[in-house]
Short mmCIF file of C-alpha atoms and ligand atoms in Angstrom, two decimals:
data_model
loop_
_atom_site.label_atom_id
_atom_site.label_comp_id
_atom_site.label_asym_id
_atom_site.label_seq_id
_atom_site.Cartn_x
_atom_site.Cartn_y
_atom_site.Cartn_z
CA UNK N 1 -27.43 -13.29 -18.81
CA UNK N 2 -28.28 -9.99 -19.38
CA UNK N 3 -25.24 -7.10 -18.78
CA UNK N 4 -26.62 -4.01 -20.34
CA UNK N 5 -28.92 -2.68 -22.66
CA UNK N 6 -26.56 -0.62 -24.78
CA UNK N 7 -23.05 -2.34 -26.15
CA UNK N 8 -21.70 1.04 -26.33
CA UNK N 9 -20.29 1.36 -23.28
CA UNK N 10 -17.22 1.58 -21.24
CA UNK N 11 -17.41 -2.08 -19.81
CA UNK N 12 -17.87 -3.73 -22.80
CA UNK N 13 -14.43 -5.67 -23.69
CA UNK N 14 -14.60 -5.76 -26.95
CA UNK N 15 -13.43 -2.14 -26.88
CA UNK N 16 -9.67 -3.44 -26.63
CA UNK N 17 -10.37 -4.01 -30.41
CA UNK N 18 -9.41 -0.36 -30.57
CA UNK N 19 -5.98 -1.01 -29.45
CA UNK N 20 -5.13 -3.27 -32.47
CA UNK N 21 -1.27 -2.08 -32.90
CA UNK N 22 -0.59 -2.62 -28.74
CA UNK N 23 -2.60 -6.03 -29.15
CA UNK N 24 0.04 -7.11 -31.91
CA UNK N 25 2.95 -5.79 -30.29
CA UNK N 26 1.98 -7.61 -27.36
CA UNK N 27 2.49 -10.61 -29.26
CA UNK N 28 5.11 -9.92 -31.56
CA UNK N 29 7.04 -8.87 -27.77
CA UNK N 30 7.98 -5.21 -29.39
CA UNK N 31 5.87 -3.82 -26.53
CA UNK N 32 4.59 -0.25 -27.77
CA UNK N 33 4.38 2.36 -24.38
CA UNK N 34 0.98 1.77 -22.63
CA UNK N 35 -2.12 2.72 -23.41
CA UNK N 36 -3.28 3.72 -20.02
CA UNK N 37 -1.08 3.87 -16.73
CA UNK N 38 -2.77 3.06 -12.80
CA UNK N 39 -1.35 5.73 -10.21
CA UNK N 40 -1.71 4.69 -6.47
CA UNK N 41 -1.00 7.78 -5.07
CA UNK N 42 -1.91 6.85 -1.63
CA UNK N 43 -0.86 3.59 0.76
CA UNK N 44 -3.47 4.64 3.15
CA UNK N 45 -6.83 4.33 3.74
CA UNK N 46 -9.51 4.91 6.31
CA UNK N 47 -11.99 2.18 5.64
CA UNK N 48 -11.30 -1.82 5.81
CA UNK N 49 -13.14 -3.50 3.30
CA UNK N 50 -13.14 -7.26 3.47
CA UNK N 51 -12.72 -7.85 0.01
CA UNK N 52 -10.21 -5.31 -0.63
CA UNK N 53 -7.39 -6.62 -2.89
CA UNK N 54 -5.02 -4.09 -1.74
CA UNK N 55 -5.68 -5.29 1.92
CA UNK N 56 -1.50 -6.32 1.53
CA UNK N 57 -0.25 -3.82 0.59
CA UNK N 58 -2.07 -0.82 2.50
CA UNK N 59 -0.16 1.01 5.17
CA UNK N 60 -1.19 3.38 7.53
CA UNK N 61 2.26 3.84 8.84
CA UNK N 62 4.43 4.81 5.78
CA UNK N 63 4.17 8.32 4.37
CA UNK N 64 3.45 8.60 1.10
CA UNK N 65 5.63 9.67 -1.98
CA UNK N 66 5.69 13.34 -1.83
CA UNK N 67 3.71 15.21 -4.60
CA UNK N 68 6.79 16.77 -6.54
CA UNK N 69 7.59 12.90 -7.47
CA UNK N 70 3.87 12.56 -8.73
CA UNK N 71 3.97 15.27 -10.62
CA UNK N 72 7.36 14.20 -12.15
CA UNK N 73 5.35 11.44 -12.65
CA UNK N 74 2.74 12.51 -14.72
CA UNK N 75 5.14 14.53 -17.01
CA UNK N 76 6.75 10.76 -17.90
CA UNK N 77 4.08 9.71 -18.54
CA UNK N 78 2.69 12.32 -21.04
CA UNK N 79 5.99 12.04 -22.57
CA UNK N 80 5.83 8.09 -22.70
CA UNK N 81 2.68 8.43 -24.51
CA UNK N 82 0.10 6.99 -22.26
CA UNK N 83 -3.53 8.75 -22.88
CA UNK N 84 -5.01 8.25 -19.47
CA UNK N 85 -4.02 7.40 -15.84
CA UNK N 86 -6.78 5.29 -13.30
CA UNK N 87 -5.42 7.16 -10.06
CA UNK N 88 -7.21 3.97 -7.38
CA UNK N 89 -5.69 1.22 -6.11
CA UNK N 90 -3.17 0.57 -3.21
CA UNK N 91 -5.15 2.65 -0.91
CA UNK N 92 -7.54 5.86 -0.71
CA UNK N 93 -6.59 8.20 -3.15
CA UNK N 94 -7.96 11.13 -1.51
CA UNK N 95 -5.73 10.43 1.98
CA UNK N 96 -2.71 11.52 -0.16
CA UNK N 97 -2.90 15.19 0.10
CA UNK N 98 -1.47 15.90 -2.87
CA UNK N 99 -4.46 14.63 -5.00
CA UNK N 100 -6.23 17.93 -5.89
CA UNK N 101 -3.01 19.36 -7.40
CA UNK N 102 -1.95 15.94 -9.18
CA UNK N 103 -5.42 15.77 -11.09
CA UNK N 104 -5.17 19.23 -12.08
CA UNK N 105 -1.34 18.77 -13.34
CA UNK N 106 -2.13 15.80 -14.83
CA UNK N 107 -4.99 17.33 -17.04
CA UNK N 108 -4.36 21.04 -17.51
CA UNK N 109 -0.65 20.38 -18.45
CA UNK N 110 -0.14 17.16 -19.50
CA UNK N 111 -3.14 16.69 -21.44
CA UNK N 112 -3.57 12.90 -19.50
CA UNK N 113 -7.32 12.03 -18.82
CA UNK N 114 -7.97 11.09 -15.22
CA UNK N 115 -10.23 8.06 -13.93
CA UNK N 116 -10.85 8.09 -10.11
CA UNK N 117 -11.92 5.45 -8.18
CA UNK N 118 -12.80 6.75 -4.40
CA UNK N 119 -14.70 5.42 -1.06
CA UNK N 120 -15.95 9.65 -1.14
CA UNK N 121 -15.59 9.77 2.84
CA UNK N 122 -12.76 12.27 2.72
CA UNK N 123 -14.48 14.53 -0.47
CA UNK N 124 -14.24 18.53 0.81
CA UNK N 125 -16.03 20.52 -2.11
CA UNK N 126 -12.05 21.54 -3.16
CA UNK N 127 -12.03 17.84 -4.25
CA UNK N 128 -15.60 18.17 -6.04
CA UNK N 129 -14.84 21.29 -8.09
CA UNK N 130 -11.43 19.57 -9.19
CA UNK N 131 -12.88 16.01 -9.79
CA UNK N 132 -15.86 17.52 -12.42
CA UNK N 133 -13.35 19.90 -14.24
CA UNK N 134 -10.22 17.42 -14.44
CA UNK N 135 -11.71 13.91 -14.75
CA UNK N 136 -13.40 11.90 -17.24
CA UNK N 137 -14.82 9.61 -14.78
CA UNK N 138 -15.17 9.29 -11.30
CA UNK N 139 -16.30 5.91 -9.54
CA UNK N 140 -17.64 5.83 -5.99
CA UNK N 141 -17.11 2.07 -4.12
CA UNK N 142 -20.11 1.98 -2.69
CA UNK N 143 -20.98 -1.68 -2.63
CA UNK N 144 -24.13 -1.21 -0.55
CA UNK N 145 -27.75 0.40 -0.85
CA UNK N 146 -28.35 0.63 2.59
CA UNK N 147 -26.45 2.26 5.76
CA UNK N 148 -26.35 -0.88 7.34
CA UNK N 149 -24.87 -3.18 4.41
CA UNK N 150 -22.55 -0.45 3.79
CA UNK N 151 -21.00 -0.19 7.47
CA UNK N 152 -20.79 -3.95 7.14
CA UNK N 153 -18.98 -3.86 4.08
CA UNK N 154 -16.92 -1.18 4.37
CA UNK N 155 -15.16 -2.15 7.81
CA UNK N 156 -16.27 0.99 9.40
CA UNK N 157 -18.61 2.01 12.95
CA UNK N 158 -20.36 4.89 11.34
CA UNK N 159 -23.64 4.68 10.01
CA UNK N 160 -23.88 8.39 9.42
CA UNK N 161 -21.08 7.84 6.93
CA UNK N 162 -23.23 5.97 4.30
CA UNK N 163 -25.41 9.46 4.34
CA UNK N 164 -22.25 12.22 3.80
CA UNK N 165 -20.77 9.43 0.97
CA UNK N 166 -24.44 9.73 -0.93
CA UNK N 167 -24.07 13.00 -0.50
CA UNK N 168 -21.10 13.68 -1.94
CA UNK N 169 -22.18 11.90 -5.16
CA UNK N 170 -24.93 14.09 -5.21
CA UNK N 171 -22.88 17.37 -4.79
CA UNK N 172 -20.24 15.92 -7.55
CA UNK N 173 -23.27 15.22 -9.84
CA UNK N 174 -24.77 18.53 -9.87
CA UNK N 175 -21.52 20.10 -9.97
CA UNK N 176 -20.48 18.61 -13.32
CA UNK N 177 -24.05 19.48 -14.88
CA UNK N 178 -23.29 23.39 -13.28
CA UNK N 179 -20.19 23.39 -15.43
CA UNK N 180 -21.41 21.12 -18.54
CA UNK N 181 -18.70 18.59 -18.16
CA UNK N 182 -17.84 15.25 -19.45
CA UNK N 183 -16.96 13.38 -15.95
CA UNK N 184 -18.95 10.49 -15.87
CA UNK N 185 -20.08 9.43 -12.61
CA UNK N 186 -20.17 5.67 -11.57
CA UNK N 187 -22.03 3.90 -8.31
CA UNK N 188 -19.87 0.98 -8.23
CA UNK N 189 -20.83 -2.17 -6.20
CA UNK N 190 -18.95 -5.48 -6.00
CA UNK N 191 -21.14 -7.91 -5.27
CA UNK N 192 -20.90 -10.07 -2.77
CA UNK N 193 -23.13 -12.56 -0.66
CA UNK N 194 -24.44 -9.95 1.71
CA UNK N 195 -25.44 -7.29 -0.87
CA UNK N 196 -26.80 -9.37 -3.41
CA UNK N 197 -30.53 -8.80 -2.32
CA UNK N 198 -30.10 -4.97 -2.44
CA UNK N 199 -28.66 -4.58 -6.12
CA UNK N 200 -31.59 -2.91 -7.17
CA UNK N 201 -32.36 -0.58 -3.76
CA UNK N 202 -29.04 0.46 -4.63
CA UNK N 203 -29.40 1.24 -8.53
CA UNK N 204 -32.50 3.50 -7.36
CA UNK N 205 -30.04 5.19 -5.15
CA UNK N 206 -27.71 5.80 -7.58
CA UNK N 207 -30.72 7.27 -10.01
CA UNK N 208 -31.94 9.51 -7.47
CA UNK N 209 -28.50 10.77 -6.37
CA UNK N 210 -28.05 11.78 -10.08
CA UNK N 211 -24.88 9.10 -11.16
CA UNK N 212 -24.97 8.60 -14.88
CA UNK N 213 -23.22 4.96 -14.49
CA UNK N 214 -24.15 1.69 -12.21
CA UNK N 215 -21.54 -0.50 -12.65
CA UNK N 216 -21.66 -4.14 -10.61
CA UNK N 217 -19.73 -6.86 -10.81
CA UNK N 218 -18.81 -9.82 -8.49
CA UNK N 219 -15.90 -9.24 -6.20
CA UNK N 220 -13.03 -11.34 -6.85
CA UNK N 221 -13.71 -13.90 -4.00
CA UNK N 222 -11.64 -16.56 -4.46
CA UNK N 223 -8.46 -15.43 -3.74
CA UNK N 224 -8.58 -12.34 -2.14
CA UNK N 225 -8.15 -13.07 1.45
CA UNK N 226 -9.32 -12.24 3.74
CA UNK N 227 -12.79 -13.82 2.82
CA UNK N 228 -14.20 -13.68 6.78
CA UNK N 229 -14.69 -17.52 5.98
CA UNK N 230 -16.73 -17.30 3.53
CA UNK N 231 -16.66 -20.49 0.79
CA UNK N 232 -17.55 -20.41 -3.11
CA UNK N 233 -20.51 -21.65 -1.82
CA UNK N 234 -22.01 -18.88 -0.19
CA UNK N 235 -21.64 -16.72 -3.46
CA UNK N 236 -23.39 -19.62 -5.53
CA UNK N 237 -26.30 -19.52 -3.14
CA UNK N 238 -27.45 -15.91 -4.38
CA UNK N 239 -26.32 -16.51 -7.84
CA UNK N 240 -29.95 -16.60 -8.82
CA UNK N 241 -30.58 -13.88 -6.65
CA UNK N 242 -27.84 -11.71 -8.07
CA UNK N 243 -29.56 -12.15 -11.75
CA UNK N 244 -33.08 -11.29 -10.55
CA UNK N 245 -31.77 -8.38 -8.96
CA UNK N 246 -29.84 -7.28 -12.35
CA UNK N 247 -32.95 -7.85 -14.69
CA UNK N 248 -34.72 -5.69 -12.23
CA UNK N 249 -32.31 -2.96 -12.22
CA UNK N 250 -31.52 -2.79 -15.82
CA UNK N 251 -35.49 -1.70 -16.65
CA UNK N 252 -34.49 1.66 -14.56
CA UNK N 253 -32.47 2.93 -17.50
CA UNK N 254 -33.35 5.72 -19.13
CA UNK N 255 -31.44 8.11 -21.21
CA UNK N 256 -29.11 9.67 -18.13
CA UNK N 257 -29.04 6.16 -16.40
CA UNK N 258 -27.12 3.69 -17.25
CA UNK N 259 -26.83 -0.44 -15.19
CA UNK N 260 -24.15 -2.51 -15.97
CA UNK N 261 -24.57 -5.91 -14.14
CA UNK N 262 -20.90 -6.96 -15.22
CA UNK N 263 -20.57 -11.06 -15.61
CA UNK N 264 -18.71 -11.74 -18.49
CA UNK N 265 -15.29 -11.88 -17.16
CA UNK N 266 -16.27 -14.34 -14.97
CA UNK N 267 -18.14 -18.03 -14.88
CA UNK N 268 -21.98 -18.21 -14.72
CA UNK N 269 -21.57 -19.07 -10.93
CA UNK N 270 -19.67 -15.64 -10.48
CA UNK N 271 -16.43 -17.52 -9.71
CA UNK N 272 -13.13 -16.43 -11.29
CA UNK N 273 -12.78 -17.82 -15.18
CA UNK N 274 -9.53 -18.30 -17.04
CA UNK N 275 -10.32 -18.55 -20.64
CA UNK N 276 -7.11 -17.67 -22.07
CA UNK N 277 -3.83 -20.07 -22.05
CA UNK N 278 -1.43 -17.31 -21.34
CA UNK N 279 -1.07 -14.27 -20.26
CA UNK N 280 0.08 -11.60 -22.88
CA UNK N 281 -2.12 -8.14 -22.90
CA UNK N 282 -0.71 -6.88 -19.39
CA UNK N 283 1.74 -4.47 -21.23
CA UNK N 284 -1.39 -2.67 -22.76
CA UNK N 285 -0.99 -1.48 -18.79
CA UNK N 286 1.94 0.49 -16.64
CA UNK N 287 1.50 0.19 -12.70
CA UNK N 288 2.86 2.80 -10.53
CA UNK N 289 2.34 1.47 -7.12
CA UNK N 290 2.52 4.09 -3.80
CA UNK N 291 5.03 2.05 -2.36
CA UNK N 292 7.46 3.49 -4.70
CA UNK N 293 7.78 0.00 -7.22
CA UNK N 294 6.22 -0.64 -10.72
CA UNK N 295 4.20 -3.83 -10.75
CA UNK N 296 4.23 -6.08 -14.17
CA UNK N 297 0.22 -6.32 -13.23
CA UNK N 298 -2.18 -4.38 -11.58
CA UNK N 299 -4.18 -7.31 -10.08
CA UNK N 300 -0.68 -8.84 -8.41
CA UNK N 301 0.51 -5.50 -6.62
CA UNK N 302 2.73 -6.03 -3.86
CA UNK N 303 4.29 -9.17 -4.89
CA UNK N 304 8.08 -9.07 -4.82
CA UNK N 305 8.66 -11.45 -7.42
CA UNK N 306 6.54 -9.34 -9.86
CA UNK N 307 8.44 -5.91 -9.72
CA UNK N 308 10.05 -4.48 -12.86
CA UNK N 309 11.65 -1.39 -11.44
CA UNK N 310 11.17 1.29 -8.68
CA UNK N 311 10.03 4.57 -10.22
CA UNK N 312 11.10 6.27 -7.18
CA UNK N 313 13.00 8.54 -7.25
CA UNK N 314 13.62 8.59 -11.20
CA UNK N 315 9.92 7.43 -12.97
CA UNK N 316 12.49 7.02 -16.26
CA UNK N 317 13.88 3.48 -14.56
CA UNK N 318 11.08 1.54 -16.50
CA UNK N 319 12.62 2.94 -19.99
CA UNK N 320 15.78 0.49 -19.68
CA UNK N 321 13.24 -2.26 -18.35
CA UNK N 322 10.04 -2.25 -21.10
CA UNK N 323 10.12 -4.96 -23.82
CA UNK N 324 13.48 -6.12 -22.24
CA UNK N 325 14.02 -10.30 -21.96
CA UNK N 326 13.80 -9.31 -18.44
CA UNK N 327 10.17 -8.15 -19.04
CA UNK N 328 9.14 -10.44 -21.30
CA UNK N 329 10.25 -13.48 -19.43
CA UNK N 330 8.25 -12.01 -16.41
CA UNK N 331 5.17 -12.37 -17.97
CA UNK N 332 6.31 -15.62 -20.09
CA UNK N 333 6.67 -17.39 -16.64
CA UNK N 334 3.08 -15.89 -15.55
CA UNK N 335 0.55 -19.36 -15.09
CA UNK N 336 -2.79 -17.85 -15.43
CA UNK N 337 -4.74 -20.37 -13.16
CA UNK N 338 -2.38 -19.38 -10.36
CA UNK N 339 -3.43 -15.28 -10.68
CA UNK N 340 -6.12 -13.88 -8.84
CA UNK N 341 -9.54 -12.61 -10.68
CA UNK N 342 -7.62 -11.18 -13.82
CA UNK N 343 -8.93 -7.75 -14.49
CA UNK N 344 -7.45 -8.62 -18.36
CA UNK N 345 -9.13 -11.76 -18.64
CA UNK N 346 -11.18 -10.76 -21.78
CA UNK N 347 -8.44 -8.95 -23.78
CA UNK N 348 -6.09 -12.45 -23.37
CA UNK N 349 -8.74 -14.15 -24.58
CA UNK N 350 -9.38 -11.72 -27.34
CA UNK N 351 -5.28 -12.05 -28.27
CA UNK N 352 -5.40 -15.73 -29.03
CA UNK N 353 -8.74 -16.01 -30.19
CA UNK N 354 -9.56 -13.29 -32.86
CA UNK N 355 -5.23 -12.09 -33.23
CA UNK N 356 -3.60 -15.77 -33.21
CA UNK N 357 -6.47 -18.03 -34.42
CA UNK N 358 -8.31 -15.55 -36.80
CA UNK N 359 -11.78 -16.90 -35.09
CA UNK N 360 -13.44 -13.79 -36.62
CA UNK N 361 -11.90 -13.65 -40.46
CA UNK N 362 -10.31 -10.13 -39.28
CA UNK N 363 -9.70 -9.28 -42.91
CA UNK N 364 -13.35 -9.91 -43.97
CA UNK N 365 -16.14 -7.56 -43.53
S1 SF4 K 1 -3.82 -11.38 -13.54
FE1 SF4 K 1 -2.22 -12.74 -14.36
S2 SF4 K 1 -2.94 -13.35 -16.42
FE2 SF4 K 1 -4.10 -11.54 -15.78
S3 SF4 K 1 -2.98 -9.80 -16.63
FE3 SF4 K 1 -2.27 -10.08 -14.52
S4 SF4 K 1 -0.44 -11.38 -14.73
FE4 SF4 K 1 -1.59 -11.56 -16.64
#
């Protein structure tokens, strides 16, 4: 099961080795301030993916936290000590109008690199010229490589849509090679039963349109509801599908193109895999969620039993709540098999295999 061609590369997991002190702190419970933080500015969004696993917690109807609290935001964070913020989940980013001038803030003064995720329907070129000067990547869900997968996908009437979002990538990619900068730009595509057969239609895409990054992976099916009735079966059908499509896709590489077809964090038959007893790398992670609340786990947003603190209005609440028995016992009580696909997966299993059972003789060379 091929993935990639290079192991240097931003999906690989192994790059949590990095982290070594936060992996040991995590066990020891002396939780060191996180790595990396995930933003949801927004609760809205204008598409209605199937698959989406924020489908709970998005809401058209609530405003969202005003930018001054974002930005308050951001400075906590730089003085926290996080390096980098994934500003994604909960909802479209871009429908929070704020998002221009929290990128920039969050870069130009605090020093915090920015990782994007977007659907690209709402991009002006404002939000191009921003995104290529103030992020360090920027991933489009795309999910499709044709109009008509895409509408299906994506919850939306609008064929025409499919077009502007292509686009848009295009515009972003020629921007950042205009200005010479680092922003990588990532096609992303969850796969799913009815885009399995267009992986590669969709890599070519992404080549053309000038995105340095594919990056696929299966969506997390089994618990993300809803599902439209589909069963575990219907993704094992195009399992072999799915890996003819990714060999096929992996020969377009060339030195500015880069496929990931991402399987290792789950089983060979693309459902969800638990191999890890317990859960203990989540505080490598800080989730501010739009509604207001910071989330123990990015992958469980919106459950009530999983808050730590609101970080509305005063971001500084989590300070009195990290490493606290209150914390710790939060993610003590956590039963793996009953989370959804966990994002983490890898880095638990990297904790008890290589940190607590020394499977790779860490102080040999
Ligand atoms: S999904 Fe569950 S096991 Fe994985 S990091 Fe989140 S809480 Fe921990």
């Amino acid at each position: 099961m091929r993935e990639w061609n290079s192991p240097w590369n931003p999906f690989n997991s192994a790059k949590v080795l990095i982290w070594r002190e936060w992996l040991e702190a995590c066990i020891t419970g002396d939780y060191l301030p996180p790595v990396t933080v995930d933003i949801d500015l927004s609760r809205h969004c204008n598409f209605a993916c199937p698959f989406c696993n924020a489908y709970n917690i998005i809401n058209n109807k609530l405003p969202n936290l005003p930018i001054k609290h974002w930005l308050e935001v951001s400075d906590f964070i730089k003085e926290w000590g996080a390096y980098s913020a994934c500003v994604a989940g909960g909802g479209e980013p871009l429908t929070h109008k704020g998002f221009n001038t929290f990128i920039q803030y969050q870069w130009q003064k605090n020093g915090i690199q920015n990782g994007v995720i977007t659907n690209g329907s709402l991009m002006t070129d404002e939000h191009i010229a921003v995104m290529a000067e103030n992020c360090r990547w920027v991933g489009f869900s795309m999910d499709a490589g044709t109009a008509e997968t895409y509408i299906k996908l994506k919850g939306i009437k609008k064929k025409e849509m499919f077009r502007k979002v292509c686009d848009n990538i295009a515009k972003l990619c020629r921007h950042i090679d205009k200005i010479n900068s680092k922003c990588d730009v990532a096609y992303k595509y969850l796969i799913h039963p009815d885009n399995a057969h267009e992986i590669y239609q969709a890599a070519k895409l992404a080549k053309e349109l000038g995105v340095r990054d594919f990056h696929s992976r299966p969506v997390g099916f089994d618990n993300i509801k809803p599902l439209h009735g589909l069963t575990n079966e219907a993704f094992r059908s195009v399992v072999d599908v799915v890996n003819e499509q990714i060999e096929k896709a992996l020969e377009l590489e060339d030195e500015n193109f880069h496929f990931y077809g991402i399987r290792h964090k789950f089983q060979p038959n693309m459902e969800r895999k638990v191999a890890f007893k317990k859960c203990r790398a989540i505080p490598l992670i800080a989730t501010f969620g739009a509604d207001g609340n910071m989330y123990l786990c990015f992958d469980m947003r919106g459950r009530k039993d999983l808050i730590l603190c609101s970080h509305y209005p005063n971001p500084r609440e989590i300070l009195g709540i990290w490493g606290s028995d209150f914390h710790k016992n939060m993610i003590n009580n956590i039963d793996p098999k009953t989370c959804p696909r966990c994002t983490f997966g890898p880095y638990n299993e990297i904790i008890e295999k290589v940190f607590l059972n020394d499977s790779m003789c860490r102080y040999f060379p």
